[in-house]
Amino acid sequence: MKSWPGNLALHNESLFNAVLSTLDMAVFEREEDSAEFRLQGLPPDWWHLWVGPANGTVLDLGQCSPFLRDYLVGAHPIWEGQSGATEKSGPWTEPDRQGGTMTLEATALLIGSKKLLLIERLGSGFEEMGAIVQRARERMLAEERTAKSYRKTETRLISELEASERTKDDALALLQHLGLAALVLDERGHITFASDRGLEILGMTAEAVIGQEWEQALPLHKQDRVPIRELIDTASDPRKTCVARIEGPRPRWVEIEVHGDPRHPGRHIVIVHDRTELHALRRVLNEQASFHDLVGKSPTMLRTYQLVRDVAQVDTTVLIEGETGTGKELIARAIHSCSGRKHKPFIAANCAGLTDSILTSQLFGHKRGAFTGAVNDQQGLFEAAEGGTLFLDEIGDIPPQVQTALLRVLQEKEITRLGEAKPRKVDVRVVAATHHNLSEDVVRGSFRADLLYRIRIARVQLPPLRERREDIPLLAQSFLGQICTATGKTIERLNPDTLRLLMSHAWPGNVRELKSAIEFAVISCKAKEVLPIDLPPEINNAPVVPSSSVWIPLPNRDEKSRFLAALSDAKGNRTEAARRLGVSRATFYRRLVELDIDPR
Amino acid sequence: MMQKKVCMLGGFAVGKTSLVRRFVSNVFSEHYHTTIGVTVEKKSVKIDDRDVTLVLWDLYGEDEFQRVRDSYLRGSSGYILVMDGTRRATLDTALALRQTAMRTVGTVPFIAIINKADVRSEWEIDERAIEQLREQGWTVLFGSAKLGQGVEELFVTLATQIVQTSPIPSDSL
Ligand SMILES: Nc1nc2c(ncn2[C@@H]2O[C@H](COP(=O)(O)OP(=O)(O)OP(=O)(O)O)[C@@H](O)[C@H]2O)c(=O)[nH]1
Ligand SMILES: [Mg+2]
C-alpha cells in the first residue's frame, strides 16, 4: 500500500470496485475546502444499512456519526502531513437500520495529494476477538467472586476467632477481677488454665502447673487427693466439696469444688476457696471449746473460763457454786493451773460426811498422841498444800467447830496442829466449793456468816448441764474419745438419734452423769456408732423432751424412786448405783440420808 | 443547542454501559455483555433552563486486554469515573484512568461514582478509601444502575459543572 497509482480508479474502474467489494470497505476522498467526502466506487452492502438509501455520492460524514465527526477532527494532521501516512480510528459501534448494531473502524490516509478515508465493517475476526475478551472477563469476574467469598469466610472466621478470644479475655478478666481461684482440667486431668488467684493460693507459677497432671502438680497430701479424685469422677453434684491442705512454705487449707465443664464433657473446672483463715479461727474456737480439762463452748462456759483466768490472777479465796457433777473440782484445778501457784501442790479434800475431829486432823494435822491412834506426828492438808492451792469440796458440810478453825486459818494464815500449841505459818490459797445455797445455810444457822464472806471474796458459778445443752455434743464426743482411748475400743461417732436423746435428757447429775452414760454406752456398743439402745435405760426410755422446752427439775419423790431403782439395778452396790445416777459417792450418800433411803 | 462529549471511564464490568442505558433508555440487564470499542449515545438534559445534549461515549473497560486509547478521550468536556463498590481493584483502575484523562483532556469536570449500591453489604471499597478520594477533591457519588439510584443525579451534576465551566452557549459543534 506504500504508493498507489494516483489514477487507479480511472484506469481500471471494474478492478477497483472488485477490490473494494472484496475488502468490504467504503472509500471516500475528501473534497478540497469543504467538510464533505466523495464516495469512491461502489459502497459495500452494509453501507446502506447504516446511512440509509444513497442520496448522491458526496456526504457530510460528520453528520452521520458523532464518533466519526470527532475522528475526522483528529485526522487532520494525517492529511496535512506526508504521503503514505495513516491513522486508524479504533472500533466503534453504530446502530443499523434493522435494529442491530455494526462495529466499524475508519482509517485516514494520504496518497499523493489525495486525502482518503476508508471505513470498514469489523467482521468475524473482530467478533472472535470480542468473544475471547468476553470469556476472559467473565472468567476473571467468577474468580474474583470465588476469591472474595474465600476472603469473606476468612474474615468471618478471623472475626469470630477474635470475638471468642475477646469473650475469653473478658471472662478471664472477670475471673481475675473477682479473685476467683480456678483451674481448668482437660479430659486427661491436665491443667490447661489457672487463674492468678489460683496460682497464688497454690503458691506456684503458671509454668509449673500448666500442662501438668493435677495430681503431680498440686502440692497435696496423698490422702487429700482421694476425695478430690472422687469429686472429679462425680462432678455432676457441684454442692459436694472437700477440704485439703496445700503443703509448702506457706501451708494453706483449701475447700475444693469441682464442676463439669458444660461445653466440654470430660473437662472440669476446679474452684479453690482459701479457708486458711477460717481454719485458724475454727482452731482458736476449738481451743476455746476446752479449758484445761473443762469442755464446752457455750456462752456461759466461755464467760466462766474468763472468770477463772481473772480469779487466778489474784490470790483471794474463791467459792465455786454449782450442782453436783458440774465439774467444780475441774474449775478449782483450772484456777490453780492459771495462777502463780501452778508449780506448787494442788490438794483436794472432800469435807462431806467427815466427823469434826477427823476433818480437823485431816486439814491441820496432829501431834503424836493427840488422840487415840495418832501414832505419829502428821502434817495436815494445809501444810501439804504449802505454796499451792487447797480445794475444799462440799464446804457447806463442814461442822461448826471446823468452820471456826478454818476462819482463823484464813484470817491469820497460820494453822495449829491438833495437840500442839504453837501455830505454824502457811501460805495456801483456799478454793472452796458447794452445791448448797450457803446464804440459806447462814440463815438456817448451819454455816457461819463471817466464814461465808471470807471464802466468797471471789465467786464462780457453774451452770447445770441443762442450761448449756449446746455443749452436750462436744462433751459427749470428747468423753467418747477419752473412753475409747482408755478402753481401746474404736467407736467413731454418736448416732444422730443417740445425740437427740442426750440433748433432751434432763441431766440432774450434770456432766458427771453424761460421762457415765457415755461410759455405759461404750461398754454396750457393738458397732462403729453409739445407738440409742446402748444408752443407760433411764436415758434411752425417757420420753423425748423437745430440746427447746424448759427443763423442769424432777420433784424429790421422783428422785427418790430413781435412787431406789438405781440401788436395785446395782444389786445394792452403792458405788455402782451412784455411777448409774451420775453422781459422786459423797453426793449419793448425802442424798440417801436426805431422801431418807435405807441403803440395804 | 449545546452538545457536550462525556466519556464513561472505568474498569471492566463496573457498570458503565448499564449506567448509560439506565440514563438514556431507562433499561437494565443483569446480563453482562462487554463493550468492545465505543458506543456513543445522546441524551438531552435541562440545566438552568438550557438544553444540553450529553454525547455519552461508553468506552470499553480498561484492563490488561484493552487500554483506553487517548484518541477516544479527545474533545471531552467532562468524564465519569465508574467504580464497582464490590471490587476494590476498580478503585485502582479509576485512579489510573484519572491520570490518563488529566494527560489527554486536562482539568475538565469529572465525577466519580461507586456503582452497585444495591449490594452495599458486599462492598469492598470502604469509607476510609472514599474519604481519601474526597480529600483529593473528587466528587464521589454512590449509585445503582440496577435500581436507577443516583443515575440522573450523576449526569445532571456533571452537566451542571460542565456548563458552569464553559458558559458560552455557542459551544455547539
Ligand atoms: N447489582 C448490580 N449489578 C450491576 C449494576 N450495574 C451493572 N451491573 C451488572 O454488572 C455487569 C457489568 O455491567 P456493564 O454495564 O456491562 O459494565 P461495563 O462497565 O459496561 O463493562 P465493560 O463494558 O466490560 O467495561 C452486568 O452483569 C450488569 O448487570 C448495579 O447497579 N447493580
Ligand atoms: Mg460496557
Short mmCIF file of C-alpha atoms in Angstrom, two decimals, chain A residues 1-367:
data_model
loop_
_atom_site.label_atom_id
_atom_site.label_comp_id
_atom_site.label_asym_id
_atom_site.label_seq_id
_atom_site.Cartn_x
_atom_site.Cartn_y
_atom_site.Cartn_z
CA MET A 1 0.00 0.00 0.00
CA LYS A 2 3.02 2.21 0.04
CA SER A 3 2.23 4.09 -3.19
CA TRP A 4 -0.97 3.66 -5.10
CA PRO A 5 -1.10 4.97 -8.59
CA GLY A 6 -3.00 8.27 -8.26
CA ASN A 7 -5.44 7.37 -11.08
CA LEU A 8 -6.17 3.74 -10.20
CA ALA A 9 -9.96 4.23 -10.24
CA LEU A 10 -9.84 5.93 -13.57
CA HIS A 11 -7.67 3.35 -15.25
CA ASN A 12 -9.45 0.22 -14.21
CA GLU A 13 -12.74 1.01 -12.53
CA SER A 14 -14.09 -2.51 -12.59
CA LEU A 15 -10.94 -3.89 -10.95
CA PHE A 16 -11.08 -1.18 -8.30
CA ASN A 17 -14.72 -1.98 -7.48
CA ALA A 18 -13.92 -5.67 -7.30
CA VAL A 19 -11.15 -4.97 -4.77
CA LEU A 20 -13.40 -2.74 -2.67
CA SER A 21 -16.22 -5.23 -2.55
CA THR A 22 -13.83 -7.99 -1.58
CA LEU A 23 -12.38 -5.88 1.26
CA ASP A 24 -15.94 -4.87 2.33
CA MET A 25 -14.88 -1.23 2.64
CA ALA A 26 -16.25 2.17 1.78
CA VAL A 27 -13.63 4.56 0.39
CA PHE A 28 -14.03 8.33 0.42
CA GLU A 29 -11.96 11.16 -0.85
CA ARG A 30 -12.10 14.39 0.99
CA GLU A 31 -13.29 17.34 -1.06
CA GLU A 32 -10.91 20.28 -1.10
CA ASP A 33 -12.08 23.22 1.02
CA SER A 34 -15.21 21.51 2.32
CA ALA A 35 -16.14 19.15 5.11
CA GLU A 36 -17.67 16.76 2.57
CA PHE A 37 -16.43 13.41 1.30
CA ARG A 38 -16.94 11.84 -2.11
CA LEU A 39 -17.62 8.12 -2.27
CA GLN A 40 -15.19 6.27 -4.49
CA GLY A 41 -16.52 3.38 -6.50
CA LEU A 42 -19.39 1.24 -5.20
CA PRO A 43 -20.15 1.19 -1.46
CA PRO A 44 -20.25 -2.22 0.31
CA ASP A 45 -23.60 -3.87 1.14
CA TRP A 46 -23.68 -2.79 4.78
CA TRP A 47 -23.27 0.89 3.88
CA HIS A 48 -26.94 1.46 3.20
CA LEU A 49 -27.90 -0.41 6.36
CA TRP A 50 -26.10 2.30 8.22
CA VAL A 51 -26.64 5.59 6.35
CA GLY A 52 -29.85 4.68 4.52
CA PRO A 53 -30.65 4.79 0.82
CA ALA A 54 -27.87 6.54 -1.06
CA ASN A 55 -28.59 10.10 -1.92
CA GLY A 56 -25.70 11.12 -4.04
CA THR A 57 -22.05 10.33 -3.57
CA VAL A 58 -20.97 13.47 -1.74
CA LEU A 59 -21.60 13.19 2.02
CA ASP A 60 -21.06 15.18 5.21
CA LEU A 61 -19.79 12.20 7.18
CA GLY A 62 -19.59 14.18 10.40
CA GLN A 63 -23.38 14.36 10.32
CA CYS A 64 -23.65 10.60 10.04
CA SER A 65 -21.90 9.81 13.27
CA PRO A 66 -20.69 11.79 16.29
CA PHE A 67 -17.84 9.32 16.61
CA LEU A 68 -16.74 9.93 13.06
CA ARG A 69 -17.08 13.66 13.43
CA ASP A 70 -14.63 13.57 16.38
CA TYR A 71 -12.35 11.30 14.47
CA LEU A 72 -12.28 13.50 11.39
CA VAL A 73 -11.17 16.43 13.52
CA GLY A 74 -8.35 14.30 14.84
CA ALA A 75 -7.41 13.00 11.38
CA HIS A 76 -6.44 16.40 10.00
CA PRO A 77 -2.73 16.07 10.87
CA ILE A 78 -2.57 12.94 8.69
CA TRP A 79 -3.96 14.70 5.66
CA GLU A 80 -1.70 17.68 6.24
CA GLY A 81 1.36 15.51 6.63
CA GLN A 82 3.43 13.20 4.41
CA SER A 83 2.06 10.96 1.70
CA GLY A 84 1.56 7.36 2.84
CA ALA A 85 0.71 8.25 6.48
CA THR A 86 -2.36 6.50 8.01
CA GLU A 87 -4.34 6.62 11.24
CA LYS A 88 -6.97 4.20 12.49
CA SER A 89 -9.95 5.38 14.50
CA GLY A 90 -10.31 2.30 16.60
CA PRO A 91 -13.55 0.35 16.59
CA TRP A 92 -16.92 1.92 17.28
CA THR A 93 -20.41 0.67 17.24
CA GLU A 94 -23.30 2.13 15.30
CA PRO A 95 -26.92 1.11 15.27
CA ASP A 96 -28.07 -0.26 11.93
CA ARG A 97 -31.40 0.29 10.28
CA GLN A 98 -32.62 -3.20 11.18
CA GLY A 99 -32.43 -2.68 14.93
CA GLY A 100 -28.98 -4.28 15.25
CA THR A 101 -25.55 -2.80 15.52
CA MET A 102 -22.42 -2.90 13.48
CA THR A 103 -18.89 -2.26 14.57
CA LEU A 104 -16.86 -0.08 12.25
CA GLU A 105 -13.34 1.23 12.03
CA ALA A 106 -12.10 4.17 9.98
CA THR A 107 -8.63 4.82 8.54
CA ALA A 108 -7.44 8.18 7.31
CA LEU A 109 -4.66 8.13 4.74
CA LEU A 110 -2.88 10.45 2.36
CA ILE A 111 -1.91 9.16 -1.01
CA GLY A 112 -0.10 11.73 -3.05
CA SER A 113 -2.33 14.73 -2.56
CA LYS A 114 -5.47 12.65 -2.12
CA LYS A 115 -6.98 12.71 1.36
CA LEU A 116 -8.69 9.35 1.66
CA LEU A 117 -10.92 7.84 4.32
CA LEU A 118 -11.58 4.09 4.48
CA ILE A 119 -14.44 2.76 6.61
CA GLU A 120 -14.58 -0.96 7.16
CA ARG A 121 -17.04 -3.12 8.99
CA LEU A 122 -15.28 -5.31 11.52
CA GLY A 123 -16.33 -8.83 10.77
CA SER A 124 -15.88 -12.35 12.06
CA GLY A 125 -12.25 -11.89 13.13
CA PHE A 126 -13.27 -8.99 15.32
CA GLU A 127 -16.23 -10.90 16.75
CA GLU A 128 -13.99 -13.80 17.62
CA MET A 129 -11.62 -11.45 19.37
CA GLY A 130 -14.61 -9.93 21.23
CA ALA A 131 -15.83 -13.36 22.31
CA ILE A 132 -12.40 -14.17 23.71
CA VAL A 133 -12.28 -10.94 25.67
CA GLN A 134 -15.82 -11.55 26.92
CA ARG A 135 -14.93 -15.05 28.11
CA ALA A 136 -11.72 -13.85 29.73
CA ARG A 137 -13.56 -11.14 31.61
CA GLU A 138 -16.34 -13.41 32.71
CA ARG A 139 -13.72 -15.83 33.95
CA MET A 140 -11.94 -13.09 35.86
CA LEU A 141 -15.19 -11.95 37.45
CA ALA A 142 -16.01 -15.50 38.52
CA GLU A 143 -12.56 -15.96 40.00
CA GLU A 144 -12.82 -12.67 41.81
CA ARG A 145 -16.15 -13.77 43.24
CA THR A 146 -14.66 -17.04 44.47
CA ALA A 147 -11.64 -15.29 45.96
CA LYS A 148 -13.96 -12.81 47.57
CA SER A 149 -16.10 -15.49 49.15
CA TYR A 150 -12.93 -17.12 50.48
CA ARG A 151 -11.80 -13.77 51.84
CA LYS A 152 -15.20 -13.25 53.38
CA THR A 153 -15.15 -16.63 55.07
CA GLU A 154 -11.65 -15.93 56.25
CA THR A 155 -12.64 -12.53 57.59
CA ARG A 156 -15.66 -14.04 59.29
CA LEU A 157 -13.57 -16.77 60.85
CA ILE A 158 -10.96 -14.28 61.99
CA SER A 159 -13.56 -12.02 63.49
CA GLU A 160 -15.29 -14.97 65.14
CA LEU A 161 -11.96 -16.05 66.48
CA GLU A 162 -11.27 -12.55 67.70
CA ALA A 163 -14.72 -12.36 69.26
CA SER A 164 -14.24 -15.63 71.02
CA GLU A 165 -10.77 -14.54 72.12
CA ARG A 166 -12.36 -11.36 73.40
CA THR A 167 -15.08 -13.29 75.22
CA LYS A 168 -12.39 -15.47 76.68
CA ASP A 169 -10.36 -12.43 77.66
CA ASP A 170 -13.43 -10.83 79.22
CA ALA A 171 -14.26 -13.96 81.14
CA LEU A 172 -10.66 -14.19 82.29
CA ALA A 173 -10.58 -10.54 83.31
CA LEU A 174 -13.78 -11.08 85.24
CA LEU A 175 -12.37 -14.19 86.83
CA GLN A 176 -9.19 -12.40 87.79
CA HIS A 177 -11.12 -9.37 88.98
CA LEU A 178 -13.35 -11.48 91.19
CA GLY A 179 -10.21 -13.07 92.55
CA LEU A 180 -11.72 -16.44 91.84
CA ALA A 181 -9.22 -19.20 92.19
CA ALA A 182 -9.97 -21.55 89.36
CA LEU A 183 -8.21 -24.31 87.47
CA VAL A 184 -9.39 -25.97 84.29
CA LEU A 185 -8.57 -29.62 83.73
CA ASP A 186 -8.75 -31.33 80.37
CA GLU A 187 -10.06 -34.83 79.76
CA ARG A 188 -6.78 -36.34 80.93
CA GLY A 189 -6.68 -34.33 84.14
CA HIS A 190 -4.02 -31.98 82.83
CA ILE A 191 -4.24 -28.36 83.95
CA THR A 192 -4.97 -26.13 80.97
CA PHE A 193 -5.68 -22.93 82.86
CA ALA A 194 -5.06 -21.46 86.29
CA SER A 195 -6.29 -18.04 87.39
CA ASP A 196 -3.88 -15.67 89.14
CA ARG A 197 -5.62 -16.14 92.45
CA GLY A 198 -5.49 -19.90 92.00
CA LEU A 199 -1.74 -19.76 91.47
CA GLU A 200 -1.37 -17.51 94.47
CA ILE A 201 -3.21 -19.94 96.73
CA LEU A 202 -1.21 -22.86 95.39
CA GLY A 203 1.96 -20.83 95.77
CA MET A 204 3.00 -21.83 92.24
CA THR A 205 3.78 -20.24 88.89
CA ALA A 206 1.78 -20.80 85.72
CA GLU A 207 4.79 -22.50 84.12
CA ALA A 208 4.89 -25.02 86.91
CA VAL A 209 1.25 -26.08 86.61
CA ILE A 210 0.03 -25.54 83.04
CA GLY A 211 0.16 -28.74 81.05
CA GLN A 212 0.83 -30.79 84.17
CA GLU A 213 -1.30 -33.58 85.53
CA TRP A 214 -3.11 -32.15 88.58
CA GLU A 215 -2.10 -34.93 90.94
CA GLN A 216 1.55 -34.37 90.10
CA ALA A 217 1.44 -30.60 90.03
CA LEU A 218 -0.55 -29.75 93.13
CA PRO A 219 1.28 -29.89 96.46
CA LEU A 220 -1.31 -32.04 98.20
CA HIS A 221 -1.16 -34.74 100.81
CA LYS A 222 -1.67 -38.22 99.40
CA GLN A 223 -4.84 -38.78 101.41
CA ASP A 224 -6.26 -35.40 100.31
CA ARG A 225 -6.05 -36.45 96.67
CA VAL A 226 -8.53 -39.29 97.13
CA PRO A 227 -11.61 -37.15 97.86
CA ILE A 228 -10.61 -34.70 95.09
CA ARG A 229 -10.37 -37.56 92.63
CA GLU A 230 -13.83 -38.67 93.75
CA LEU A 231 -15.18 -35.17 93.20
CA ILE A 232 -13.74 -35.12 89.69
CA ASP A 233 -15.22 -38.52 88.93
CA THR A 234 -18.66 -37.42 90.13
CA ALA A 235 -18.53 -33.76 89.17
CA SER A 236 -22.28 -33.80 88.49
CA ASP A 237 -23.02 -32.63 92.03
CA PRO A 238 -21.37 -29.23 92.48
CA ARG A 239 -22.54 -28.89 96.08
CA LYS A 240 -20.07 -31.54 97.15
CA THR A 241 -16.79 -30.12 98.29
CA CYS A 242 -13.78 -31.36 100.13
CA VAL A 243 -11.12 -29.80 102.26
CA ALA A 244 -7.44 -30.25 101.60
CA ARG A 245 -4.17 -28.89 102.84
CA ILE A 246 -1.75 -27.25 100.44
CA GLU A 247 1.77 -28.01 101.52
CA GLY A 248 4.63 -25.61 101.07
CA PRO A 249 6.41 -22.72 102.73
CA ARG A 250 3.03 -21.10 103.36
CA PRO A 251 0.68 -24.00 104.00
CA ARG A 252 -2.98 -23.35 103.37
CA TRP A 253 -6.28 -25.00 103.97
CA VAL A 254 -8.50 -25.01 100.93
CA GLU A 255 -12.00 -26.08 100.13
CA ILE A 256 -12.31 -27.62 96.70
CA GLU A 257 -15.33 -27.56 94.43
CA VAL A 258 -15.42 -29.39 91.09
CA HIS A 259 -17.77 -28.56 88.22
CA GLY A 260 -18.07 -30.36 84.90
CA ASP A 261 -17.33 -28.00 82.01
CA PRO A 262 -20.81 -27.59 80.48
CA ARG A 263 -19.41 -27.20 76.96
CA HIS A 264 -16.81 -29.93 77.06
CA PRO A 265 -17.86 -33.12 78.74
CA GLY A 266 -14.82 -34.68 80.32
CA ARG A 267 -13.24 -31.37 81.21
CA HIS A 268 -13.52 -29.93 84.69
CA ILE A 269 -13.44 -26.56 86.36
CA VAL A 270 -11.94 -26.70 89.82
CA ILE A 271 -12.74 -23.83 92.16
CA VAL A 272 -10.42 -23.44 95.12
CA HIS A 273 -11.54 -21.46 98.17
CA ASP A 274 -8.91 -20.39 100.63
CA ARG A 275 -10.14 -21.45 104.05
CA THR A 276 -6.89 -20.91 105.91
CA GLU A 277 -8.18 -18.03 107.95
CA LEU A 278 -11.42 -19.81 108.68
CA HIS A 279 -9.47 -22.86 109.69
CA ALA A 280 -7.31 -20.82 112.04
CA LEU A 281 -10.38 -19.22 113.56
CA ARG A 282 -12.02 -22.61 113.96
CA ARG A 283 -8.91 -23.89 115.69
CA VAL A 284 -8.95 -20.96 118.07
CA LEU A 285 -12.61 -21.65 118.69
CA ASN A 286 -11.88 -25.33 119.31
CA GLU A 287 -9.15 -24.38 121.70
CA GLN A 288 -11.69 -22.23 123.42
CA ALA A 289 -14.06 -25.16 123.47
CA SER A 290 -11.96 -26.70 126.16
CA PHE A 291 -10.26 -25.01 129.04
CA HIS A 292 -7.84 -27.13 130.98
CA ASP A 293 -9.99 -30.21 131.42
CA LEU A 294 -13.26 -28.35 131.04
CA VAL A 295 -15.18 -28.92 127.83
CA GLY A 296 -17.79 -26.58 126.40
CA LYS A 297 -18.08 -23.51 124.27
CA SER A 298 -21.49 -22.23 125.29
CA PRO A 299 -21.51 -18.53 126.15
CA THR A 300 -21.89 -19.30 129.87
CA MET A 301 -18.87 -21.59 129.82
CA LEU A 302 -16.81 -19.10 127.84
CA ARG A 303 -17.68 -16.50 130.47
CA THR A 304 -16.71 -18.97 133.18
CA TYR A 305 -13.31 -19.59 131.57
CA GLN A 306 -12.66 -15.87 131.52
CA LEU A 307 -13.74 -15.56 135.13
CA VAL A 308 -11.37 -18.38 136.07
CA ARG A 309 -8.50 -16.59 134.31
CA ASP A 310 -9.32 -13.36 136.12
CA VAL A 311 -9.71 -15.01 139.50
CA ALA A 312 -6.45 -16.89 139.06
CA GLN A 313 -4.56 -13.63 138.83
CA VAL A 314 -5.46 -12.62 142.38
CA ASP A 315 -4.69 -14.65 145.49
CA THR A 316 -8.07 -14.47 147.18
CA THR A 317 -10.26 -17.29 148.38
CA VAL A 318 -12.74 -18.45 145.77
CA LEU A 319 -16.12 -20.05 146.17
CA ILE A 320 -17.28 -22.29 143.36
CA GLU A 321 -21.02 -22.88 143.32
CA GLY A 322 -22.77 -25.44 141.18
CA GLU A 323 -24.94 -28.51 141.20
CA THR A 324 -23.40 -31.86 141.73
CA GLY A 325 -21.49 -33.17 138.75
CA THR A 326 -20.97 -29.77 137.13
CA GLY A 327 -17.18 -30.05 137.45
CA LYS A 328 -16.40 -27.84 140.42
CA GLU A 329 -13.09 -29.58 141.10
CA LEU A 330 -12.05 -29.07 137.47
CA ILE A 331 -12.66 -25.34 137.95
CA ALA A 332 -10.56 -25.35 141.08
CA ARG A 333 -7.75 -27.15 139.26
CA ALA A 334 -8.02 -24.66 136.41
CA ILE A 335 -7.74 -21.75 138.81
CA HIS A 336 -4.68 -23.36 140.30
CA SER A 337 -3.13 -24.06 136.91
CA CYS A 338 -3.67 -20.50 135.73
CA SER A 339 -2.30 -18.97 138.88
CA GLY A 340 1.21 -18.25 140.03
CA ARG A 341 0.95 -21.29 142.30
CA LYS A 342 0.72 -23.74 139.44
CA HIS A 343 4.12 -25.33 140.20
CA LYS A 344 3.14 -25.93 143.79
CA PRO A 345 0.76 -28.64 145.08
CA PHE A 346 -2.95 -28.76 144.40
CA ILE A 347 -4.70 -30.69 147.08
CA ALA A 348 -8.38 -31.61 147.08
CA ALA A 349 -10.32 -32.53 150.19
CA ASN A 350 -13.91 -33.59 150.41
CA CYS A 351 -15.41 -32.21 153.57
CA ALA A 352 -18.66 -34.17 153.32
CA GLY A 353 -19.54 -36.90 155.74
CA LEU A 354 -16.47 -36.43 157.95
CA THR A 355 -16.61 -36.01 161.70
CA ASP A 356 -15.31 -32.99 163.49
CA SER A 357 -12.08 -34.48 164.68
CA ILE A 358 -11.21 -36.41 161.56
CA LEU A 359 -11.71 -33.35 159.43
CA THR A 360 -9.73 -31.14 161.83
CA SER A 361 -6.86 -33.58 161.88
CA GLN A 362 -7.01 -34.02 158.10
CA LEU A 363 -6.89 -30.30 157.49
CA PHE A 364 -4.48 -29.12 160.16
CA GLY A 365 -2.52 -32.28 161.13
CA HIS A 366 -1.81 -33.62 164.57
CA LYS A 367 0.86 -34.29 167.09
#
